[in-house]
PDB file of C-alpha atoms in Angstrom:
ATOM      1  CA  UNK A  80      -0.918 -30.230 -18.966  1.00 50.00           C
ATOM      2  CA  UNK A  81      -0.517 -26.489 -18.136  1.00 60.00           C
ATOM      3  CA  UNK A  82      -2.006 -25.433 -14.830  1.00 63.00           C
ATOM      4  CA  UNK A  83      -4.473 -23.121 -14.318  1.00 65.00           C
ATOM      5  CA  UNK A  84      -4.770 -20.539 -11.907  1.00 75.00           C
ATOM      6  CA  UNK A  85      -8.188 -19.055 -12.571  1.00 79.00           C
ATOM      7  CA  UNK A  86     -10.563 -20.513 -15.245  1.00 79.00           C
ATOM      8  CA  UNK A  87     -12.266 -17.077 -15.882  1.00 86.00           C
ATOM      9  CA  UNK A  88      -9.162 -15.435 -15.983  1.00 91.00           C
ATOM     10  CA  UNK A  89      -7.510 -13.893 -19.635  1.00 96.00           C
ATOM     11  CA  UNK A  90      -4.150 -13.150 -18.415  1.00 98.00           C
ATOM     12  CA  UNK A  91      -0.988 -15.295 -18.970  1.00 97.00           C
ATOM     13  CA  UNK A  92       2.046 -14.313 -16.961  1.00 98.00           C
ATOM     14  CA  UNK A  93       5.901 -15.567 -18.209  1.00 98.00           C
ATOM     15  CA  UNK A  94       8.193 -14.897 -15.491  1.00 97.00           C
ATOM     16  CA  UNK A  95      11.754 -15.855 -17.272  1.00 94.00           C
ATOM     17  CA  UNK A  96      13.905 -17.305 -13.824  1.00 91.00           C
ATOM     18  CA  UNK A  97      16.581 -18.737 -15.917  1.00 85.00           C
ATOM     19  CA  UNK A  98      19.436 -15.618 -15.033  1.00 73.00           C
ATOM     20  CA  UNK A  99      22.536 -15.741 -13.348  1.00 62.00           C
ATOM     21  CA  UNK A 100      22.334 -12.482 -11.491  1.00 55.00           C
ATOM     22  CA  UNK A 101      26.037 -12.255 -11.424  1.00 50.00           C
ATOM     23  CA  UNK A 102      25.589  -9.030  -9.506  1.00 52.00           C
ATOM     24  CA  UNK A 103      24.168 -10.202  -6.807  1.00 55.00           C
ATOM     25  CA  UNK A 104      27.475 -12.208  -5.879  1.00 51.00           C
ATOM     26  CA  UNK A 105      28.228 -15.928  -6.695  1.00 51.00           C
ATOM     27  CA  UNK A 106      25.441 -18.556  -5.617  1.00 56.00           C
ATOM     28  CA  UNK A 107      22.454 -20.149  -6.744  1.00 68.00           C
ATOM     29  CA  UNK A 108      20.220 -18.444  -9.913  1.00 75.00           C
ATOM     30  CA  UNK A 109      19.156 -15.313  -9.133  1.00 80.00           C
ATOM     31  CA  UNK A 110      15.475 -16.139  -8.742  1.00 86.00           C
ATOM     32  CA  UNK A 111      16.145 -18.656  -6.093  1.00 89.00           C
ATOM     33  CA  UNK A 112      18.570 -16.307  -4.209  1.00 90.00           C
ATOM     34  CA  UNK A 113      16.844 -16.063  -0.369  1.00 92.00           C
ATOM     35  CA  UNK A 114      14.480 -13.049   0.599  1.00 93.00           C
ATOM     36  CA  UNK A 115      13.523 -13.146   4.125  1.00 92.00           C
ATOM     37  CA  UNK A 116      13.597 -16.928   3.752  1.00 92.00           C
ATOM     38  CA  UNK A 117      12.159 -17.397   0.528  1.00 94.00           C
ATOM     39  CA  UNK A 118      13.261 -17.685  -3.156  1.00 94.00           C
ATOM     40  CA  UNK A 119      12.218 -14.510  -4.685  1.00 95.00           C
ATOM     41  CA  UNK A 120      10.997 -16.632  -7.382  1.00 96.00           C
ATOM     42  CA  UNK A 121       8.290 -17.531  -4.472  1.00 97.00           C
ATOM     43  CA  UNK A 122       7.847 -13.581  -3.473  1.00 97.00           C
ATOM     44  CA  UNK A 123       6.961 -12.843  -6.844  1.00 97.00           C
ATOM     45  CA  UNK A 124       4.850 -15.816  -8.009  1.00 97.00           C
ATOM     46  CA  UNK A 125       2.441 -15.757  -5.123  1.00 96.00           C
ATOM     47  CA  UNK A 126       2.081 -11.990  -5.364  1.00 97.00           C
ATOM     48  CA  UNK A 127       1.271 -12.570  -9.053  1.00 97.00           C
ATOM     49  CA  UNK A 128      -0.679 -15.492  -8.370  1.00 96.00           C
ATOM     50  CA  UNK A 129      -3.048 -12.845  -6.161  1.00 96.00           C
ATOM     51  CA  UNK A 130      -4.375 -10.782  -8.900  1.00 96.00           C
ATOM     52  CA  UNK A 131      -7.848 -12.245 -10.059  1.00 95.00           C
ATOM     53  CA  UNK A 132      -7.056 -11.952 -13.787  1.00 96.00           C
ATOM     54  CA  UNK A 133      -4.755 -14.792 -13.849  1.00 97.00           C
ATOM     55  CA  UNK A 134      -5.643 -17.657 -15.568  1.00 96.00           C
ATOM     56  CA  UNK A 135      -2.115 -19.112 -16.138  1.00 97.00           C
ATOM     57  CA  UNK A 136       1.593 -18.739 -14.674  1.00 97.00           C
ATOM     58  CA  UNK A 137       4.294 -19.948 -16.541  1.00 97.00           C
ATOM     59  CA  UNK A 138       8.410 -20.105 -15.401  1.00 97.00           C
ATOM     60  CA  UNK A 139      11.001 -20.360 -17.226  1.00 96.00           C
ATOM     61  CA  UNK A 140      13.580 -22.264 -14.952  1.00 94.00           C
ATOM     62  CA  UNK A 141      17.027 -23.010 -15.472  1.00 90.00           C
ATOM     63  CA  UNK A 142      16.894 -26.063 -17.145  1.00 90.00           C
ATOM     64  CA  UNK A 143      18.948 -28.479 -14.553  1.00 89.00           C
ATOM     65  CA  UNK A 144      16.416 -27.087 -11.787  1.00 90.00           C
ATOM     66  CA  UNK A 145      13.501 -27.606 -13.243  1.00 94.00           C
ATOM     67  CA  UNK A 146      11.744 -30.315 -11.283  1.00 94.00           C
ATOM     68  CA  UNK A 147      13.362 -28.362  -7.899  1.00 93.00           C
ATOM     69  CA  UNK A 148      11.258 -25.507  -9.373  1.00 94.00           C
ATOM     70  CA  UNK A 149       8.002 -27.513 -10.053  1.00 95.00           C
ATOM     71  CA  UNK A 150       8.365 -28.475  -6.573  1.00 95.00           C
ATOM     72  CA  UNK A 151       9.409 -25.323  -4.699  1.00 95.00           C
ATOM     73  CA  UNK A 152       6.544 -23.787  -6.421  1.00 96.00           C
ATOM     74  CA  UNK A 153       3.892 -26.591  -6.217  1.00 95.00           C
ATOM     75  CA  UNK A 154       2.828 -25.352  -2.249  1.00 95.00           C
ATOM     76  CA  UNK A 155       2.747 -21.375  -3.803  1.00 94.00           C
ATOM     77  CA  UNK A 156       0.262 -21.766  -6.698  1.00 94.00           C
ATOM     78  CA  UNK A 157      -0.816 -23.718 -10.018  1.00 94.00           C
ATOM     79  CA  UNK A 158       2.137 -23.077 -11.885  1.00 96.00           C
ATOM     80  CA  UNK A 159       3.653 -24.239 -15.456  1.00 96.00           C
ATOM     81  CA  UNK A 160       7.676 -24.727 -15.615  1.00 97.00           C
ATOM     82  CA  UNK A 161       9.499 -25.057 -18.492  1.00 96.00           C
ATOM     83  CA  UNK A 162      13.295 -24.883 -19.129  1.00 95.00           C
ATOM     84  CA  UNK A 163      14.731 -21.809 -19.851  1.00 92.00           C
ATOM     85  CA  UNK A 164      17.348 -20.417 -22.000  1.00 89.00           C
ATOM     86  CA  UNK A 165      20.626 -19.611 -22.181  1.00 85.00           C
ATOM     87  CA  UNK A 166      19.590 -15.593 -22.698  1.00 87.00           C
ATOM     88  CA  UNK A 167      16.036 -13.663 -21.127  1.00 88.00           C
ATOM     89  CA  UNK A 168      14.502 -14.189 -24.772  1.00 90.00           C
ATOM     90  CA  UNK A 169      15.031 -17.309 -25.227  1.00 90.00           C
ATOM     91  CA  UNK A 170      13.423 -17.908 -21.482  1.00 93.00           C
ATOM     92  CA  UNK A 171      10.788 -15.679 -22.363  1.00 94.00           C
ATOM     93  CA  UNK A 172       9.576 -17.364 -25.875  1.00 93.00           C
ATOM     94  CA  UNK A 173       9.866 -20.784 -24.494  1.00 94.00           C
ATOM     95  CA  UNK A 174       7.638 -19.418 -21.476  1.00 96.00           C
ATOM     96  CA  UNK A 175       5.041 -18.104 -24.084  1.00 96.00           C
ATOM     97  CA  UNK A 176       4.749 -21.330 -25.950  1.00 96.00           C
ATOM     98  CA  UNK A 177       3.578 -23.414 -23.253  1.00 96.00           C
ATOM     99  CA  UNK A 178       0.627 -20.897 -22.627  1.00 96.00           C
ATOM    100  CA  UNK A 179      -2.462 -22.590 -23.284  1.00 94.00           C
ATOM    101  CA  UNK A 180      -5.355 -21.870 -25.201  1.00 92.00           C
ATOM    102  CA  UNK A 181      -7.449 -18.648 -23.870  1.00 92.00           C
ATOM    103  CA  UNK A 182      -5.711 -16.199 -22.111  1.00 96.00           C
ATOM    104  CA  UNK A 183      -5.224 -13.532 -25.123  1.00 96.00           C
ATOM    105  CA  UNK A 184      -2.971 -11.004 -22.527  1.00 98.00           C
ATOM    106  CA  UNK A 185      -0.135 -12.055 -21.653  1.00 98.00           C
ATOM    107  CA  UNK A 186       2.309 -10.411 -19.077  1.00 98.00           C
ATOM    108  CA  UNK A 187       6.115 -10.707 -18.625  1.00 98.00           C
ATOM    109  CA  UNK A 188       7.509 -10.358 -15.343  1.00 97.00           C
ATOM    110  CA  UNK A 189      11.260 -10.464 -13.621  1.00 95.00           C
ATOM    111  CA  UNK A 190      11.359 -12.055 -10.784  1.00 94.00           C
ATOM    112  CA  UNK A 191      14.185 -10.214  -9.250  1.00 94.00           C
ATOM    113  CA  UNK A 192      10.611  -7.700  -8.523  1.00 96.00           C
ATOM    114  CA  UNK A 193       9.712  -9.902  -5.753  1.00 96.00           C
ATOM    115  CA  UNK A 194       7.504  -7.478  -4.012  1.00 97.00           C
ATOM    116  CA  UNK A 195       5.746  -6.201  -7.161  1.00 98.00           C
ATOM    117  CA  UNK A 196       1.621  -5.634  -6.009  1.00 97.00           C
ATOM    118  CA  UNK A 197      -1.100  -7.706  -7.786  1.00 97.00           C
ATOM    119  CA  UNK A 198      -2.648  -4.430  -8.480  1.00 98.00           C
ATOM    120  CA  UNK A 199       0.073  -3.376 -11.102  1.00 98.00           C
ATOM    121  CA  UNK A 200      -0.494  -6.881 -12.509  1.00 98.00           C
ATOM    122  CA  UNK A 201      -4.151  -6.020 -12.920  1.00 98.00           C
ATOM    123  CA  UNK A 202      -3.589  -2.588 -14.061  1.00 98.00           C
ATOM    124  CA  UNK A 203      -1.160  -3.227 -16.669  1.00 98.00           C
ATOM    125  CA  UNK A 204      -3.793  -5.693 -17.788  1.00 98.00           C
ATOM    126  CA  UNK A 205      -6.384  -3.719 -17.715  1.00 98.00           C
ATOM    127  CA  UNK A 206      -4.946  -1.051 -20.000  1.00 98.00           C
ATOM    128  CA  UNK A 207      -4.286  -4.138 -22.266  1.00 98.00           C
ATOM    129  CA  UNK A 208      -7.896  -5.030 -22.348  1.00 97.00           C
ATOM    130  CA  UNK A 209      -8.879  -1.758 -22.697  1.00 97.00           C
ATOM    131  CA  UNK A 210      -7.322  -1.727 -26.520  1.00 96.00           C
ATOM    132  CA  UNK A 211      -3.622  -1.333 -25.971  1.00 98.00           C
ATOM    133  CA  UNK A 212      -1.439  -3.531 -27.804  1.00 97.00           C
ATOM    134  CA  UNK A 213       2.026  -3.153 -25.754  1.00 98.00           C
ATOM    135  CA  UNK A 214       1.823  -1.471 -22.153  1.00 98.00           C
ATOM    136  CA  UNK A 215       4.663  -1.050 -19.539  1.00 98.00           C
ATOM    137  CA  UNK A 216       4.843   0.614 -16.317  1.00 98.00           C
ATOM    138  CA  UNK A 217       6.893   3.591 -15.669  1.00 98.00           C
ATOM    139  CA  UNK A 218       7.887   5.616 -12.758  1.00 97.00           C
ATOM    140  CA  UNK A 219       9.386   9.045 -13.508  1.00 96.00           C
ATOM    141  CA  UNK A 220      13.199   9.661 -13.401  1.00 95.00           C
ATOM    142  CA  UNK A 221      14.011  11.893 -10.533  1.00 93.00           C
ATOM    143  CA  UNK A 222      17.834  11.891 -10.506  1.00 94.00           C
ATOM    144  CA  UNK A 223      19.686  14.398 -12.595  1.00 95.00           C
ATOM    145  CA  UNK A 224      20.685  12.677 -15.753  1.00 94.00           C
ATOM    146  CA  UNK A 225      24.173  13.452 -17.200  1.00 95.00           C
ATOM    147  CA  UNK A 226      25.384  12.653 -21.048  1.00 95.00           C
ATOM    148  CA  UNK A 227      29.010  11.748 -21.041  1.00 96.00           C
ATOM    149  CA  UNK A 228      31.844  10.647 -23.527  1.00 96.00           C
ATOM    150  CA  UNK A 229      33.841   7.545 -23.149  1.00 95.00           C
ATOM    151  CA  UNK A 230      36.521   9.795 -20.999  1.00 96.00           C
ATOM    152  CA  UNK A 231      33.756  10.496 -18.630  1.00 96.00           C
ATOM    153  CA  UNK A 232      33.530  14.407 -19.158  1.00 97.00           C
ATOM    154  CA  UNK A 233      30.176  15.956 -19.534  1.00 97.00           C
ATOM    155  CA  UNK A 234      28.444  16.832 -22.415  1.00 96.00           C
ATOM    156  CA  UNK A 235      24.831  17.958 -21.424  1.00 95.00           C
ATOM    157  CA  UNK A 236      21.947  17.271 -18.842  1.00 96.00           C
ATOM    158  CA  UNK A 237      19.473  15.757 -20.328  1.00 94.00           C
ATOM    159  CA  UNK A 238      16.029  16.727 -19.699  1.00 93.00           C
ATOM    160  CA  UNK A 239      14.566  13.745 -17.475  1.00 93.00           C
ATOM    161  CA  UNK A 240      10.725  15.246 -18.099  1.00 92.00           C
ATOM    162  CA  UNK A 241      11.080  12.934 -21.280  1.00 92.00           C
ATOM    163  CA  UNK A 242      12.288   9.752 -19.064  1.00 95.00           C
ATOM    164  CA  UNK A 243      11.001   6.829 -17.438  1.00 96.00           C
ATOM    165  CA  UNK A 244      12.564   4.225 -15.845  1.00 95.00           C
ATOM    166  CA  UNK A 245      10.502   1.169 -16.770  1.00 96.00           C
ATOM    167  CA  UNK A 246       9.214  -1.830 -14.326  1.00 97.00           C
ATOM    168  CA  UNK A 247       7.264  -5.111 -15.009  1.00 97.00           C
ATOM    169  CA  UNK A 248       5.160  -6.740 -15.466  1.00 98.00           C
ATOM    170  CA  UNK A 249       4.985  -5.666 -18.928  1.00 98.00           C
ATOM    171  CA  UNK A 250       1.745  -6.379 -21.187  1.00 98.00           C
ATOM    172  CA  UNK A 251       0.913  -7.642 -24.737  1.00 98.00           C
ATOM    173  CA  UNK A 252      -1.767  -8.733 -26.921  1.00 97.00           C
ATOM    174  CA  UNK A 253      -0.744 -12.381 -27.099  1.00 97.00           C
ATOM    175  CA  UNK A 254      -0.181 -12.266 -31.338  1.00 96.00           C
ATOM    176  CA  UNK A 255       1.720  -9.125 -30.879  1.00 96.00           C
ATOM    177  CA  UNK A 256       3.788 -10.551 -28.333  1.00 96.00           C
ATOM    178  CA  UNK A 257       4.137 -14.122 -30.513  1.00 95.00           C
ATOM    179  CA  UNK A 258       4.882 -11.979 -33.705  1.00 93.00           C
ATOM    180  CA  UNK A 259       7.962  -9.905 -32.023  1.00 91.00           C
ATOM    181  CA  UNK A 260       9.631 -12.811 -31.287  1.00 89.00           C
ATOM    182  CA  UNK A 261       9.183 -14.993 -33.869  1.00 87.00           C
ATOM    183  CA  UNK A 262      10.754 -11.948 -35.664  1.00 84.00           C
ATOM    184  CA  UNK A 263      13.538 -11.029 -33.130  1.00 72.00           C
ATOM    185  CA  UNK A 264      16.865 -10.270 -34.777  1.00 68.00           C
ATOM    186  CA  UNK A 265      19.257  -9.273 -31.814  1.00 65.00           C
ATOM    187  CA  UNK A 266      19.001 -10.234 -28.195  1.00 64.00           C
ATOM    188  CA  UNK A 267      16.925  -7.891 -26.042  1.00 67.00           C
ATOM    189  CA  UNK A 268      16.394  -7.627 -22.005  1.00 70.00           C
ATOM    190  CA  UNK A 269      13.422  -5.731 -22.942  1.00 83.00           C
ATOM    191  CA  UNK A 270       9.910  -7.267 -24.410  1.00 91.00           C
ATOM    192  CA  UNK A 271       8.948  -3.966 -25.158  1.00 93.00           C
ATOM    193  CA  UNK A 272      11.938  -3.175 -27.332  1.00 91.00           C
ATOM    194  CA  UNK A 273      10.974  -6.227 -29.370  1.00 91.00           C
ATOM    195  CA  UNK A 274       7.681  -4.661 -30.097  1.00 93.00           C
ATOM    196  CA  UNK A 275       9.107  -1.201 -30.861  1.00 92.00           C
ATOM    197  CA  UNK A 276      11.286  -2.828 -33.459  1.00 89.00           C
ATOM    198  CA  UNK A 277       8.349  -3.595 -35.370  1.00 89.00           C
ATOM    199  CA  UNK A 278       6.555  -0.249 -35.354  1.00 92.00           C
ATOM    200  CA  UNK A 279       3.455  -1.049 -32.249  1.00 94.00           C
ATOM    201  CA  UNK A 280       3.104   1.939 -30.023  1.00 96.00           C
ATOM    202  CA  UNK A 281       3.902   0.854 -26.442  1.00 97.00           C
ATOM    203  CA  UNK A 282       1.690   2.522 -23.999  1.00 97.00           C
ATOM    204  CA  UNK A 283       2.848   3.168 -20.311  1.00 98.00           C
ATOM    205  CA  UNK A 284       1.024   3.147 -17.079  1.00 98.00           C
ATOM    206  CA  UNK A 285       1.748   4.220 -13.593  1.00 98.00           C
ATOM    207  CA  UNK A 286       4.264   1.775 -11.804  1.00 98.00           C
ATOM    208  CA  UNK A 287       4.858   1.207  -8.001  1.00 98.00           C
ATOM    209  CA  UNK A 288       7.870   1.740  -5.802  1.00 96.00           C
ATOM    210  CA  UNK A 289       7.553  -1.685  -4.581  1.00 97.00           C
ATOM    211  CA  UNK A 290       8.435  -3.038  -8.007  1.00 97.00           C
ATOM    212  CA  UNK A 291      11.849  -2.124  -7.777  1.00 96.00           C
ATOM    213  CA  UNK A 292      14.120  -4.768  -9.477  1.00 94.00           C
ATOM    214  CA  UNK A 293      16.316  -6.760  -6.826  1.00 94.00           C
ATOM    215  CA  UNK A 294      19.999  -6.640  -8.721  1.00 89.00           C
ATOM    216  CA  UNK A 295      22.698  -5.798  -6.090  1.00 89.00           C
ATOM    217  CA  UNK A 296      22.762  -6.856  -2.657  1.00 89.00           C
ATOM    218  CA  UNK A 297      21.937  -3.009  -1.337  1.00 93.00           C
ATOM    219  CA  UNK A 298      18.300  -3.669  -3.378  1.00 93.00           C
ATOM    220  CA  UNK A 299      18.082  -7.589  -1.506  1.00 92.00           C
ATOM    221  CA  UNK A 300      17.942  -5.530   2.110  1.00 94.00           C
ATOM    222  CA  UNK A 301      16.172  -2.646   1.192  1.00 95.00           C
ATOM    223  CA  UNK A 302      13.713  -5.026   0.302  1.00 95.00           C
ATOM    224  CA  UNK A 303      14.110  -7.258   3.474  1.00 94.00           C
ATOM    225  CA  UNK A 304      12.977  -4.051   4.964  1.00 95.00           C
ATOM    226  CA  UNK A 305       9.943  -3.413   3.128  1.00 95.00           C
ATOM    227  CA  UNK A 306       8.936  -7.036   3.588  1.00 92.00           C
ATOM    228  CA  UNK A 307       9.379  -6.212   7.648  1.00 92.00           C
ATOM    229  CA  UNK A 308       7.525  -3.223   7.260  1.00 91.00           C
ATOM    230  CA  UNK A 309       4.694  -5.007   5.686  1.00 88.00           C
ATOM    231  CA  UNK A 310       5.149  -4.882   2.133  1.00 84.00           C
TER     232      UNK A 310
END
């Protein structure tokens, strides 16, 4: 049986927790790596849990932890887990068919973005239900941006007015989110890139600072410190 967050809710949310995270040093999966004393897998399922459009959560664990999973999670919220893949898409796709009948948004979200806010969940949503077939959130770029050849001289700036750097959780109409990867060729880290490939506009919305991605062990503390400063 798949568990259910909120009966009234339409949103499904696959967070893929399968990953290595080789770059956060050698250890456990990434998504049970410790944040202040907690798995960010738990950081970023309870703050998902929080937005009232959630009907169901599903994880994608790795496959020889999934009952440790089910049972780190079980205190958190009403979540699904399912075994994961060896790659994200494979994590994700097994994720999305173990969603239930009635949600008809679903969400994807990394949980390396432990502190992510429910309200991005509910806004990406939101723009879903509002007609959107494919909607990510962005943040603009605000570094410089430099294109370079493979001897590491430059060739141009490239103008960053045209770039985002893109967040999760991202949002789909559930059958445009089925038919990308029942149609997926090469391996993507991106659900949005599946849905490019096959022509659907992707819409973007405005991200948060707080949903920064936890890869390298700088991004782990700077997020301890958010979490002390009441993130």
């Amino acid at each position: 049986m798949t568990a259910q967050l909120n009966p009234r809710g339409d949103v499904a949310v696959l967070v893929p927790a399968a990953g290595a995270g080789v770059r956060l040093g050698p250890g456990t999966p990434k998504a049970l790596r410790p944040l202040a004393g907690e798995p960010l897998l738990v950081h970023a399922v309870r703050r998902v849990a929080a937005a009232p459009s959630v009907h169901t959560i599903v994880v994608a664990a790795p496959a020889t932890e999934v009952e440790a999973v089910r049972a780190l999670l079980a205190p958190v919220a009403p979540v699904t887990v399912v075994p994961g893949g060896a790659e994200r898409q494979a994590s994700v796709a097994a994720a999305l068919a173990a969603v239930p009948a009635g949600p008809e948004i679903v969400l994807v979200h990394d949980a390396a973005r432990a502190l992510t806010p429910p309200g991005l969940v509910e806004s990406v949503a939101a723009a879903v239900r509002d007609g959107h077939d494919a909607v990510i959130p962005v943040l603009p770029v605000v570094d410089t941006v430099k294109e370079v050849d493979a001897a590491e001289r430059v060739l141009g700036t490239v103008d960053r007015s045209a770039l985002r750097s893109v967040q999760t959780p991202q949002g789909f109409r559930r059958s445009v989110l089925i038919a990308a990867h029942r149609s997926a060729g090469d391996a993507l880290t991106d659900d949005a890139g599946l849905v490019e490939k096959q022509g659907i506009a992707v819409t973007c919305v405005p991200g948060s600072e707080l949903a920064l991605k936890i890869t390298r062990p700088f991004d782990l503390s700077l997020a301890e410190h958010l979490l002390s400063a009441g993130a």
